[in-house]
Amino acid sequence: EFSAFVAGTPPKAQKKVSKRAKRHMDEAGEIVASFCEEFHPARVEPTADEMAAFWDRCYGFKSAHLSAAIVDQLSLQNGAEWQPRLRALCLLEQCFDENSKAPRLV
């Protein structure tokens, strides 16, 4: 899903999602949304401790669920504020950092 977002291609047809998978997607979405939308007004960029705590909370989630939640945060449908998008981009940056605890989402 994240690759389709980056490439600008339409997402693949949705498969029927089990209740358990739906619950995991919703939970991943809530964790990503709270991380991106709750920040100190004077410091938007997340600290190393905030990032580590976020990835600890996400341990065990499928990368597809996390990437979908990050795509939702980057979507223009979530309002015009730039701060949550910056925090979502910080998450993506860590996904490409070889020394990070973050999962590979692509």
PDB file of N, CA and C in Angstrom:
ATOM      1  N   GLU A   1       0.828  -1.186   0.000  1.00  0.00           N
ATOM      2  CA  GLU A   1       0.000   0.000   0.000  1.00  0.00           C
ATOM      3  C   GLU A   1       0.870   1.245   0.000  1.00  0.00           C
ATOM      4  N   PHE A   2       1.945   1.232   0.809  1.00  0.00           N
ATOM      5  CA  PHE A   2       2.829   2.386   0.857  1.00  0.00           C
ATOM      6  C   PHE A   2       3.525   2.572  -0.485  1.00  0.00           C
ATOM      7  N   SER A   3       3.959   1.485  -1.097  1.00  0.00           N
ATOM      8  CA  SER A   3       4.617   1.576  -2.405  1.00  0.00           C
ATOM      9  C   SER A   3       3.685   2.169  -3.442  1.00  0.00           C
ATOM     10  N   ALA A   4       2.414   1.776  -3.412  1.00  0.00           N
ATOM     11  CA  ALA A   4       1.425   2.323  -4.345  1.00  0.00           C
ATOM     12  C   ALA A   4       1.244   3.819  -4.110  1.00  0.00           C
ATOM     13  N   PHE A   5       1.244   4.231  -2.839  1.00  0.00           N
ATOM     14  CA  PHE A   5       1.098   5.641  -2.497  1.00  0.00           C
ATOM     15  C   PHE A   5       2.269   6.443  -3.057  1.00  0.00           C
ATOM     16  N   VAL A   6       3.491   5.943  -2.861  1.00  0.00           N
ATOM     17  CA  VAL A   6       4.678   6.645  -3.323  1.00  0.00           C
ATOM     18  C   VAL A   6       4.713   6.698  -4.847  1.00  0.00           C
ATOM     19  N   ALA A   7       4.362   5.589  -5.493  1.00  0.00           N
ATOM     20  CA  ALA A   7       4.411   5.521  -6.946  1.00  0.00           C
ATOM     21  C   ALA A   7       3.234   6.231  -7.610  1.00  0.00           C
ATOM     22  N   GLY A   8       2.200   6.540  -6.844  1.00  0.00           N
ATOM     23  CA  GLY A   8       1.029   7.204  -7.401  1.00  0.00           C
ATOM     24  C   GLY A   8       0.115   6.262  -8.163  1.00  0.00           C
ATOM     25  N   THR A   9       0.243   4.962  -7.892  1.00  0.00           N
ATOM     26  CA  THR A   9      -0.624   3.987  -8.554  1.00  0.00           C
ATOM     27  C   THR A   9      -1.784   3.641  -7.645  1.00  0.00           C
ATOM     28  N   PRO A  10      -2.912   3.261  -8.219  1.00  0.00           N
ATOM     29  CA  PRO A  10      -4.049   2.912  -7.374  1.00  0.00           C
ATOM     30  C   PRO A  10      -3.754   1.650  -6.564  1.00  0.00           C
ATOM     31  N   PRO A  11      -4.255   1.573  -5.335  1.00  0.00           N
ATOM     32  CA  PRO A  11      -4.016   0.384  -4.522  1.00  0.00           C
ATOM     33  C   PRO A  11      -4.694  -0.835  -5.134  1.00  0.00           C
ATOM     34  N   LYS A  12      -4.147  -1.993  -4.806  1.00  0.00           N
ATOM     35  CA  LYS A  12      -4.713  -3.246  -5.297  1.00  0.00           C
ATOM     36  C   LYS A  12      -6.098  -3.442  -4.696  1.00  0.00           C
ATOM     37  N   ALA A  13      -6.881  -4.281  -5.353  1.00  0.00           N
ATOM     38  CA  ALA A  13      -8.227  -4.578  -4.858  1.00  0.00           C
ATOM     39  C   ALA A  13      -8.140  -5.132  -3.441  1.00  0.00           C
ATOM     40  N   GLN A  14      -9.016  -4.665  -2.605  1.00  0.00           N
ATOM     41  CA  GLN A  14      -9.010  -5.080  -1.203  1.00  0.00           C
ATOM     42  C   GLN A  14      -9.513  -6.511  -1.051  1.00  0.00           C
ATOM     43  N   LYS A  15      -8.803  -7.293  -0.259  1.00  0.00           N
ATOM     44  CA  LYS A  15      -9.254  -8.635   0.083  1.00  0.00           C
ATOM     45  C   LYS A  15     -10.209  -8.526   1.257  1.00  0.00           C
ATOM     46  N   LYS A  16     -10.993  -9.558   1.458  1.00  0.00           N
ATOM     47  CA  LYS A  16     -11.864  -9.580   2.627  1.00  0.00           C
ATOM     48  C   LYS A  16     -10.976  -9.660   3.865  1.00  0.00           C
ATOM     49  N   VAL A  17     -11.221  -8.778   4.823  1.00  0.00           N
ATOM     50  CA  VAL A  17     -10.378  -8.666   6.005  1.00  0.00           C
ATOM     51  C   VAL A  17     -11.071  -9.329   7.189  1.00  0.00           C
ATOM     52  N   SER A  18     -10.317 -10.154   7.910  1.00  0.00           N
ATOM     53  CA  SER A  18     -10.882 -10.813   9.082  1.00  0.00           C
ATOM     54  C   SER A  18     -11.094  -9.794  10.199  1.00  0.00           C
ATOM     55  N   LYS A  19     -11.916 -10.162  11.160  1.00  0.00           N
ATOM     56  CA  LYS A  19     -12.172  -9.260  12.300  1.00  0.00           C
ATOM     57  C   LYS A  19     -10.891  -8.988  13.067  1.00  0.00           C
ATOM     58  N   ARG A  20     -10.072 -10.015  13.200  1.00  0.00           N
ATOM     59  CA  ARG A  20      -8.808  -9.859  13.927  1.00  0.00           C
ATOM     60  C   ARG A  20      -7.879  -8.893  13.189  1.00  0.00           C
ATOM     61  N   ALA A  21      -7.755  -9.062  11.872  1.00  0.00           N
ATOM     62  CA  ALA A  21      -6.910  -8.167  11.082  1.00  0.00           C
ATOM     63  C   ALA A  21      -7.445  -6.740  11.135  1.00  0.00           C
ATOM     64  N   LYS A  22      -8.759  -6.594  11.052  1.00  0.00           N
ATOM     65  CA  LYS A  22      -9.380  -5.265  11.136  1.00  0.00           C
ATOM     66  C   LYS A  22      -9.065  -4.611  12.481  1.00  0.00           C
ATOM     67  N   ARG A  23      -9.140  -5.408  13.557  1.00  0.00           N
ATOM     68  CA  ARG A  23      -8.831  -4.888  14.895  1.00  0.00           C
ATOM     69  C   ARG A  23      -7.367  -4.440  14.966  1.00  0.00           C
ATOM     70  N   HIS A  24      -6.448  -5.223  14.366  1.00  0.00           N
ATOM     71  CA  HIS A  24      -5.028  -4.857  14.370  1.00  0.00           C
ATOM     72  C   HIS A  24      -4.782  -3.596  13.539  1.00  0.00           C
ATOM     73  N   MET A  25      -5.478  -3.485  12.395  1.00  0.00           N
ATOM     74  CA  MET A  25      -5.335  -2.282  11.570  1.00  0.00           C
ATOM     75  C   MET A  25      -5.839  -1.056  12.316  1.00  0.00           C
ATOM     76  N   ASP A  26      -6.973  -1.200  12.981  1.00  0.00           N
ATOM     77  CA  ASP A  26      -7.523  -0.079  13.753  1.00  0.00           C
ATOM     78  C   ASP A  26      -6.585   0.317  14.882  1.00  0.00           C
ATOM     79  N   GLU A  27      -6.049  -0.679  15.569  1.00  0.00           N
ATOM     80  CA  GLU A  27      -5.141  -0.399  16.684  1.00  0.00           C
ATOM     81  C   GLU A  27      -3.858   0.275  16.197  1.00  0.00           C
ATOM     82  N   ALA A  28      -3.305  -0.210  15.085  1.00  0.00           N
ATOM     83  CA  ALA A  28      -2.111   0.421  14.509  1.00  0.00           C
ATOM     84  C   ALA A  28      -2.431   1.862  14.102  1.00  0.00           C
ATOM     85  N   GLY A  29      -3.605   2.073  13.526  1.00  0.00           N
ATOM     86  CA  GLY A  29      -4.017   3.418  13.135  1.00  0.00           C
ATOM     87  C   GLY A  29      -4.131   4.360  14.319  1.00  0.00           C
ATOM     88  N   GLU A  30      -4.664   3.856  15.422  1.00  0.00           N
ATOM     89  CA  GLU A  30      -4.790   4.681  16.628  1.00  0.00           C
ATOM     90  C   GLU A  30      -3.425   5.038  17.196  1.00  0.00           C
ATOM     91  N   ILE A  31      -2.503   4.086  17.202  1.00  0.00           N
ATOM     92  CA  ILE A  31      -1.161   4.346  17.743  1.00  0.00           C
ATOM     93  C   ILE A  31      -0.431   5.372  16.874  1.00  0.00           C
ATOM     94  N   VAL A  32      -0.495   5.195  15.559  1.00  0.00           N
ATOM     95  CA  VAL A  32       0.172   6.138  14.649  1.00  0.00           C
ATOM     96  C   VAL A  32      -0.473   7.516  14.757  1.00  0.00           C
ATOM     97  N   ALA A  33      -1.797   7.557  14.787  1.00  0.00           N
ATOM     98  CA  ALA A  33      -2.494   8.848  14.881  1.00  0.00           C
ATOM     99  C   ALA A  33      -2.140   9.576  16.171  1.00  0.00           C
ATOM    100  N   SER A  34      -2.117   8.857  17.286  1.00  0.00           N
ATOM    101  CA  SER A  34      -1.793   9.537  18.551  1.00  0.00           C
ATOM    102  C   SER A  34      -0.355  10.032  18.541  1.00  0.00           C
ATOM    103  N   PHE A  35       0.566   9.249  17.961  1.00  0.00           N
ATOM    104  CA  PHE A  35       1.957   9.683  17.877  1.00  0.00           C
ATOM    105  C   PHE A  35       2.081  10.939  17.024  1.00  0.00           C
ATOM    106  N   CYS A  36       1.412  10.947  15.886  1.00  0.00           N
ATOM    107  CA  CYS A  36       1.547  12.062  14.954  1.00  0.00           C
ATOM    108  C   CYS A  36       0.793  13.310  15.390  1.00  0.00           C
ATOM    109  N   GLU A  37      -0.314  13.135  16.049  1.00  0.00           N
ATOM    110  CA  GLU A  37      -1.184  14.272  16.354  1.00  0.00           C
ATOM    111  C   GLU A  37      -0.995  14.846  17.756  1.00  0.00           C
ATOM    112  N   GLU A  38      -0.294  14.132  18.619  1.00  0.00           N
ATOM    113  CA  GLU A  38      -0.063  14.627  19.981  1.00  0.00           C
ATOM    114  C   GLU A  38       1.418  14.968  20.133  1.00  0.00           C
ATOM    115  N   PHE A  39       1.693  16.265  20.215  1.00  0.00           N
ATOM    116  CA  PHE A  39       3.070  16.731  20.305  1.00  0.00           C
ATOM    117  C   PHE A  39       3.113  18.027  21.096  1.00  0.00           C
ATOM    118  N   HIS A  40       4.296  18.341  21.575  1.00  0.00           N
ATOM    119  CA  HIS A  40       4.495  19.593  22.298  1.00  0.00           C
ATOM    120  C   HIS A  40       4.512  20.727  21.279  1.00  0.00           C
ATOM    121  N   PRO A  41       3.758  21.801  21.521  1.00  0.00           N
ATOM    122  CA  PRO A  41       3.671  22.887  20.532  1.00  0.00           C
ATOM    123  C   PRO A  41       5.016  23.536  20.197  1.00  0.00           C
ATOM    124  N   ALA A  42       5.960  23.502  21.123  1.00  0.00           N
ATOM    125  CA  ALA A  42       7.251  24.139  20.874  1.00  0.00           C
ATOM    126  C   ALA A  42       8.265  23.183  20.249  1.00  0.00           C
ATOM    127  N   ARG A  43       7.928  21.886  20.167  1.00  0.00           N
ATOM    128  CA  ARG A  43       8.863  20.905  19.613  1.00  0.00           C
ATOM    129  C   ARG A  43       8.071  19.837  18.873  1.00  0.00           C
ATOM    130  N   VAL A  44       7.972  19.995  17.579  1.00  0.00           N
ATOM    131  CA  VAL A  44       7.185  19.069  16.767  1.00  0.00           C
ATOM    132  C   VAL A  44       7.983  17.806  16.461  1.00  0.00           C
ATOM    133  N   GLU A  45       9.258  17.974  16.123  1.00  0.00           N
ATOM    134  CA  GLU A  45      10.069  16.809  15.765  1.00  0.00           C
ATOM    135  C   GLU A  45      10.187  15.866  16.962  1.00  0.00           C
ATOM    136  N   PRO A  46       9.901  14.587  16.762  1.00  0.00           N
ATOM    137  CA  PRO A  46       9.944  13.645  17.882  1.00  0.00           C
ATOM    138  C   PRO A  46      11.368  13.409  18.380  1.00  0.00           C
ATOM    139  N   THR A  47      11.477  13.211  19.675  1.00  0.00           N
ATOM    140  CA  THR A  47      12.775  12.896  20.271  1.00  0.00           C
ATOM    141  C   THR A  47      13.099  11.423  20.025  1.00  0.00           C
ATOM    142  N   ALA A  48      14.339  11.060  20.274  1.00  0.00           N
ATOM    143  CA  ALA A  48      14.749   9.655  20.122  1.00  0.00           C
ATOM    144  C   ALA A  48      13.949   8.764  21.071  1.00  0.00           C
ATOM    145  N   ASP A  49      13.684   9.260  22.282  1.00  0.00           N
ATOM    146  CA  ASP A  49      12.898   8.478  23.242  1.00  0.00           C
ATOM    147  C   ASP A  49      11.465   8.278  22.760  1.00  0.00           C
ATOM    148  N   GLU A  50      10.854   9.315  22.181  1.00  0.00           N
ATOM    149  CA  GLU A  50       9.499   9.187  21.640  1.00  0.00           C
ATOM    150  C   GLU A  50       9.463   8.162  20.507  1.00  0.00           C
ATOM    151  N   MET A  51      10.475   8.216  19.652  1.00  0.00           N
ATOM    152  CA  MET A  51      10.524   7.273  18.530  1.00  0.00           C
ATOM    153  C   MET A  51      10.698   5.841  19.040  1.00  0.00           C
ATOM    154  N   ALA A  52      11.583   5.652  19.991  1.00  0.00           N
ATOM    155  CA  ALA A  52      11.807   4.311  20.541  1.00  0.00           C
ATOM    156  C   ALA A  52      10.541   3.780  21.204  1.00  0.00           C
ATOM    157  N   ALA A  53       9.854   4.633  21.945  1.00  0.00           N
ATOM    158  CA  ALA A  53       8.611   4.219  22.602  1.00  0.00           C
ATOM    159  C   ALA A  53       7.548   3.867  21.561  1.00  0.00           C
ATOM    160  N   PHE A  54       7.495   4.637  20.479  1.00  0.00           N
ATOM    161  CA  PHE A  54       6.531   4.343  19.419  1.00  0.00           C
ATOM    162  C   PHE A  54       6.794   2.968  18.827  1.00  0.00           C
ATOM    163  N   TRP A  55       8.043   2.685  18.452  1.00  0.00           N
ATOM    164  CA  TRP A  55       8.344   1.395  17.822  1.00  0.00           C
ATOM    165  C   TRP A  55       8.147   0.241  18.795  1.00  0.00           C
ATOM    166  N   ASP A  56       8.392   0.480  20.080  1.00  0.00           N
ATOM    167  CA  ASP A  56       8.112  -0.559  21.078  1.00  0.00           C
ATOM    168  C   ASP A  56       6.619  -0.878  21.115  1.00  0.00           C
ATOM    169  N   ARG A  57       5.783   0.153  21.040  1.00  0.00           N
ATOM    170  CA  ARG A  57       4.325  -0.055  21.041  1.00  0.00           C
ATOM    171  C   ARG A  57       3.862  -0.793  19.789  1.00  0.00           C
ATOM    172  N   CYS A  58       4.592  -0.631  18.699  1.00  0.00           N
ATOM    173  CA  CYS A  58       4.188  -1.224  17.424  1.00  0.00           C
ATOM    174  C   CYS A  58       4.758  -2.621  17.200  1.00  0.00           C
ATOM    175  N   TYR A  59       5.547  -3.100  18.138  1.00  0.00           N
ATOM    176  CA  TYR A  59       6.146  -4.422  17.977  1.00  0.00           C
ATOM    177  C   TYR A  59       5.051  -5.465  17.780  1.00  0.00           C
ATOM    178  N   GLY A  60       5.194  -6.273  16.760  1.00  0.00           N
ATOM    179  CA  GLY A  60       4.231  -7.332  16.505  1.00  0.00           C
ATOM    180  C   GLY A  60       3.182  -6.982  15.459  1.00  0.00           C
ATOM    181  N   PHE A  61       3.056  -5.709  15.112  1.00  0.00           N
ATOM    182  CA  PHE A  61       2.109  -5.334  14.071  1.00  0.00           C
ATOM    183  C   PHE A  61       2.700  -5.665  12.700  1.00  0.00           C
ATOM    184  N   LYS A  62       1.847  -6.023  11.770  1.00  0.00           N
ATOM    185  CA  LYS A  62       2.303  -6.253  10.403  1.00  0.00           C
ATOM    186  C   LYS A  62       2.705  -4.918   9.791  1.00  0.00           C
ATOM    187  N   SER A  63       3.740  -4.962   8.965  1.00  0.00           N
ATOM    188  CA  SER A  63       4.200  -3.722   8.330  1.00  0.00           C
ATOM    189  C   SER A  63       3.115  -3.116   7.441  1.00  0.00           C
ATOM    190  N   ALA A  64       2.260  -3.958   6.861  1.00  0.00           N
ATOM    191  CA  ALA A  64       1.167  -3.431   6.028  1.00  0.00           C
ATOM    192  C   ALA A  64       0.206  -2.580   6.842  1.00  0.00           C
ATOM    193  N   HIS A  65      -0.046  -2.978   8.086  1.00  0.00           N
ATOM    194  CA  HIS A  65      -0.955  -2.202   8.942  1.00  0.00           C
ATOM    195  C   HIS A  65      -0.315  -0.874   9.324  1.00  0.00           C
ATOM    196  N   LEU A  66       0.976  -0.901   9.637  1.00  0.00           N
ATOM    197  CA  LEU A  66       1.666   0.336  10.002  1.00  0.00           C
ATOM    198  C   LEU A  66       1.783   1.269   8.801  1.00  0.00           C
ATOM    199  N   SER A  67       2.127   0.714   7.638  1.00  0.00           N
ATOM    200  CA  SER A  67       2.278   1.583   6.470  1.00  0.00           C
ATOM    201  C   SER A  67       0.947   2.212   6.073  1.00  0.00           C
ATOM    202  N   ALA A  68      -0.146   1.463   6.192  1.00  0.00           N
ATOM    203  CA  ALA A  68      -1.463   2.028   5.887  1.00  0.00           C
ATOM    204  C   ALA A  68      -1.793   3.180   6.836  1.00  0.00           C
ATOM    205  N   ALA A  69      -1.446   3.021   8.096  1.00  0.00           N
ATOM    206  CA  ALA A  69      -1.712   4.075   9.075  1.00  0.00           C
ATOM    207  C   ALA A  69      -0.858   5.314   8.798  1.00  0.00           C
ATOM    208  N   ILE A  70       0.389   5.111   8.378  1.00  0.00           N
ATOM    209  CA  ILE A  70       1.257   6.244   8.050  1.00  0.00           C
ATOM    210  C   ILE A  70       0.751   6.947   6.791  1.00  0.00           C
ATOM    211  N   VAL A  71       0.313   6.179   5.799  1.00  0.00           N
ATOM    212  CA  VAL A  71      -0.265   6.767   4.586  1.00  0.00           C
ATOM    213  C   VAL A  71      -1.472   7.618   4.950  1.00  0.00           C
ATOM    214  N   ASP A  72      -2.295   7.134   5.876  1.00  0.00           N
ATOM    215  CA  ASP A  72      -3.456   7.922   6.316  1.00  0.00           C
ATOM    216  C   ASP A  72      -3.021   9.253   6.916  1.00  0.00           C
ATOM    217  N   GLN A  73      -1.933   9.248   7.676  1.00  0.00           N
ATOM    218  CA  GLN A  73      -1.452  10.494   8.275  1.00  0.00           C
ATOM    219  C   GLN A  73      -0.917  11.456   7.218  1.00  0.00           C
ATOM    220  N   LEU A  74      -0.320  10.923   6.165  1.00  0.00           N
ATOM    221  CA  LEU A  74       0.235  11.773   5.110  1.00  0.00           C
ATOM    222  C   LEU A  74      -0.826  12.264   4.138  1.00  0.00           C
ATOM    223  N   SER A  75      -1.972  11.653   4.167  1.00  0.00           N
ATOM    224  CA  SER A  75      -3.060  12.006   3.258  1.00  0.00           C
ATOM    225  C   SER A  75      -3.533  13.432   3.514  1.00  0.00           C
ATOM    226  N   LEU A  76      -3.886  14.104   2.450  1.00  0.00           N
ATOM    227  CA  LEU A  76      -4.402  15.467   2.581  1.00  0.00           C
ATOM    228  C   LEU A  76      -5.821  15.483   3.141  1.00  0.00           C
ATOM    229  N   GLN A  77      -6.441  14.317   3.261  1.00  0.00           N
ATOM    230  CA  GLN A  77      -7.793  14.237   3.813  1.00  0.00           C
ATOM    231  C   GLN A  77      -7.808  14.438   5.319  1.00  0.00           C
ATOM    232  N   ASN A  78      -6.650  14.416   5.948  1.00  0.00           N
ATOM    233  CA  ASN A  78      -6.572  14.556   7.401  1.00  0.00           C
ATOM    234  C   ASN A  78      -6.394  15.994   7.853  1.00  0.00           C
ATOM    235  N   GLY A  79      -6.707  16.957   7.010  1.00  0.00           N
ATOM    236  CA  GLY A  79      -6.591  18.350   7.415  1.00  0.00           C
ATOM    237  C   GLY A  79      -5.373  19.004   6.796  1.00  0.00           C
ATOM    238  N   ALA A  80      -5.190  20.258   7.138  1.00  0.00           N
ATOM    239  CA  ALA A  80      -4.142  21.048   6.508  1.00  0.00           C
ATOM    240  C   ALA A  80      -2.909  21.247   7.385  1.00  0.00           C
ATOM    241  N   GLU A  81      -2.920  20.741   8.604  1.00  0.00           N
ATOM    242  CA  GLU A  81      -1.785  20.974   9.493  1.00  0.00           C
ATOM    243  C   GLU A  81      -0.571  20.174   9.045  1.00  0.00           C
ATOM    244  N   TRP A  82       0.590  20.806   9.104  1.00  0.00           N
ATOM    245  CA  TRP A  82       1.814  20.168   8.655  1.00  0.00           C
ATOM    246  C   TRP A  82       2.481  19.331   9.750  1.00  0.00           C
ATOM    247  N   GLN A  83       2.227  19.654  11.023  1.00  0.00           N
ATOM    248  CA  GLN A  83       2.945  19.002  12.111  1.00  0.00           C
ATOM    249  C   GLN A  83       2.740  17.480  12.154  1.00  0.00           C
ATOM    250  N   PRO A  84       1.500  16.976  12.045  1.00  0.00           N
ATOM    251  CA  PRO A  84       1.344  15.517  12.048  1.00  0.00           C
ATOM    252  C   PRO A  84       2.046  14.844  10.867  1.00  0.00           C
ATOM    253  N   ARG A  85       2.063  15.521   9.735  1.00  0.00           N
ATOM    254  CA  ARG A  85       2.745  14.957   8.564  1.00  0.00           C
ATOM    255  C   ARG A  85       4.260  14.898   8.787  1.00  0.00           C
ATOM    256  N   LEU A  86       4.809  15.924   9.423  1.00  0.00           N
ATOM    257  CA  LEU A  86       6.238  15.903   9.727  1.00  0.00           C
ATOM    258  C   LEU A  86       6.572  14.709  10.608  1.00  0.00           C
ATOM    259  N   ARG A  87       5.754  14.473  11.627  1.00  0.00           N
ATOM    260  CA  ARG A  87       6.013  13.345  12.528  1.00  0.00           C
ATOM    261  C   ARG A  87       5.868  12.015  11.784  1.00  0.00           C
ATOM    262  N   ALA A  88       4.912  11.927  10.845  1.00  0.00           N
ATOM    263  CA  ALA A  88       4.772  10.710  10.035  1.00  0.00           C
ATOM    264  C   ALA A  88       6.002  10.522   9.148  1.00  0.00           C
ATOM    265  N   LEU A  89       6.516  11.604   8.606  1.00  0.00           N
ATOM    266  CA  LEU A  89       7.727  11.510   7.785  1.00  0.00           C
ATOM    267  C   LEU A  89       8.935  11.082   8.625  1.00  0.00           C
ATOM    268  N   CYS A  90       8.985  11.501   9.870  1.00  0.00           N
ATOM    269  CA  CYS A  90      10.058  11.051  10.766  1.00  0.00           C
ATOM    270  C   CYS A  90       9.987   9.541  10.978  1.00  0.00           C
ATOM    271  N   LEU A  91       8.761   9.010  11.058  1.00  0.00           N
ATOM    272  CA  LEU A  91       8.603   7.555  11.172  1.00  0.00           C
ATOM    273  C   LEU A  91       9.145   6.868   9.924  1.00  0.00           C
ATOM    274  N   LEU A  92       8.801   7.393   8.764  1.00  0.00           N
ATOM    275  CA  LEU A  92       9.292   6.812   7.514  1.00  0.00           C
ATOM    276  C   LEU A  92      10.808   6.876   7.427  1.00  0.00           C
ATOM    277  N   GLU A  93      11.360   7.996   7.854  1.00  0.00           N
ATOM    278  CA  GLU A  93      12.816   8.145   7.828  1.00  0.00           C
ATOM    279  C   GLU A  93      13.478   7.024   8.626  1.00  0.00           C
ATOM    280  N   GLN A  94      12.920   6.703   9.768  1.00  0.00           N
ATOM    281  CA  GLN A  94      13.501   5.634  10.586  1.00  0.00           C
ATOM    282  C   GLN A  94      13.358   4.275   9.921  1.00  0.00           C
ATOM    283  N   CYS A  95      12.339   4.090   9.118  1.00  0.00           N
ATOM    284  CA  CYS A  95      12.150   2.806   8.421  1.00  0.00           C
ATOM    285  C   CYS A  95      13.262   2.542   7.424  1.00  0.00           C
ATOM    286  N   PHE A  96      13.910   3.595   6.970  1.00  0.00           N
ATOM    287  CA  PHE A  96      15.001   3.444   6.005  1.00  0.00           C
ATOM    288  C   PHE A  96      16.369   3.552   6.666  1.00  0.00           C
ATOM    289  N   ASP A  97      16.407   3.756   7.961  1.00  0.00           N
ATOM    290  CA  ASP A  97      17.660   3.836   8.707  1.00  0.00           C
ATOM    291  C   ASP A  97      18.074   2.427   9.111  1.00  0.00           C
ATOM    292  N   GLU A  98      19.244   2.010   8.674  1.00  0.00           N
ATOM    293  CA  GLU A  98      19.710   0.647   8.941  1.00  0.00           C
ATOM    294  C   GLU A  98      19.910   0.367  10.438  1.00  0.00           C
ATOM    295  N   ASN A  99      20.166   1.380  11.225  1.00  0.00           N
ATOM    296  CA  ASN A  99      20.425   1.199  12.655  1.00  0.00           C
ATOM    297  C   ASN A  99      19.183   1.342  13.513  1.00  0.00           C
ATOM    298  N   SER A 100      18.041   1.488  12.882  1.00  0.00           N
ATOM    299  CA  SER A 100      16.786   1.724  13.612  1.00  0.00           C
ATOM    300  C   SER A 100      16.098   0.435  14.000  1.00  0.00           C
ATOM    301  N   LYS A 101      15.257   0.527  15.031  1.00  0.00           N
ATOM    302  CA  LYS A 101      14.407  -0.587  15.433  1.00  0.00           C
ATOM    303  C   LYS A 101      13.151  -0.676  14.592  1.00  0.00           C
ATOM    304  N   ALA A 102      12.959   0.300  13.716  1.00  0.00           N
ATOM    305  CA  ALA A 102      11.746   0.371  12.904  1.00  0.00           C
ATOM    306  C   ALA A 102      11.719  -0.758  11.868  1.00  0.00           C
ATOM    307  N   PRO A 103      10.535  -1.273  11.564  1.00  0.00           N
ATOM    308  CA  PRO A 103      10.412  -2.313  10.537  1.00  0.00           C
ATOM    309  C   PRO A 103      10.568  -1.711   9.143  1.00  0.00           C
ATOM    310  N   ARG A 104      10.908  -2.548   8.196  1.00  0.00           N
ATOM    311  CA  ARG A 104      10.944  -2.108   6.798  1.00  0.00           C
ATOM    312  C   ARG A 104       9.509  -2.158   6.273  1.00  0.00           C
ATOM    313  N   LEU A 105       9.005  -1.029   5.808  1.00  0.00           N
ATOM    314  CA  LEU A 105       7.607  -0.952   5.376  1.00  0.00           C
ATOM    315  C   LEU A 105       7.450  -1.129   3.873  1.00  0.00           C
ATOM    316  N   VAL A 106       8.536  -1.114   3.151  1.00  0.00           N
ATOM    317  CA  VAL A 106       8.436  -1.247   1.697  1.00  0.00           C
ATOM    318  C   VAL A 106       9.166  -2.469   1.223  1.00  0.00           C
TER     319      VAL A 106
END
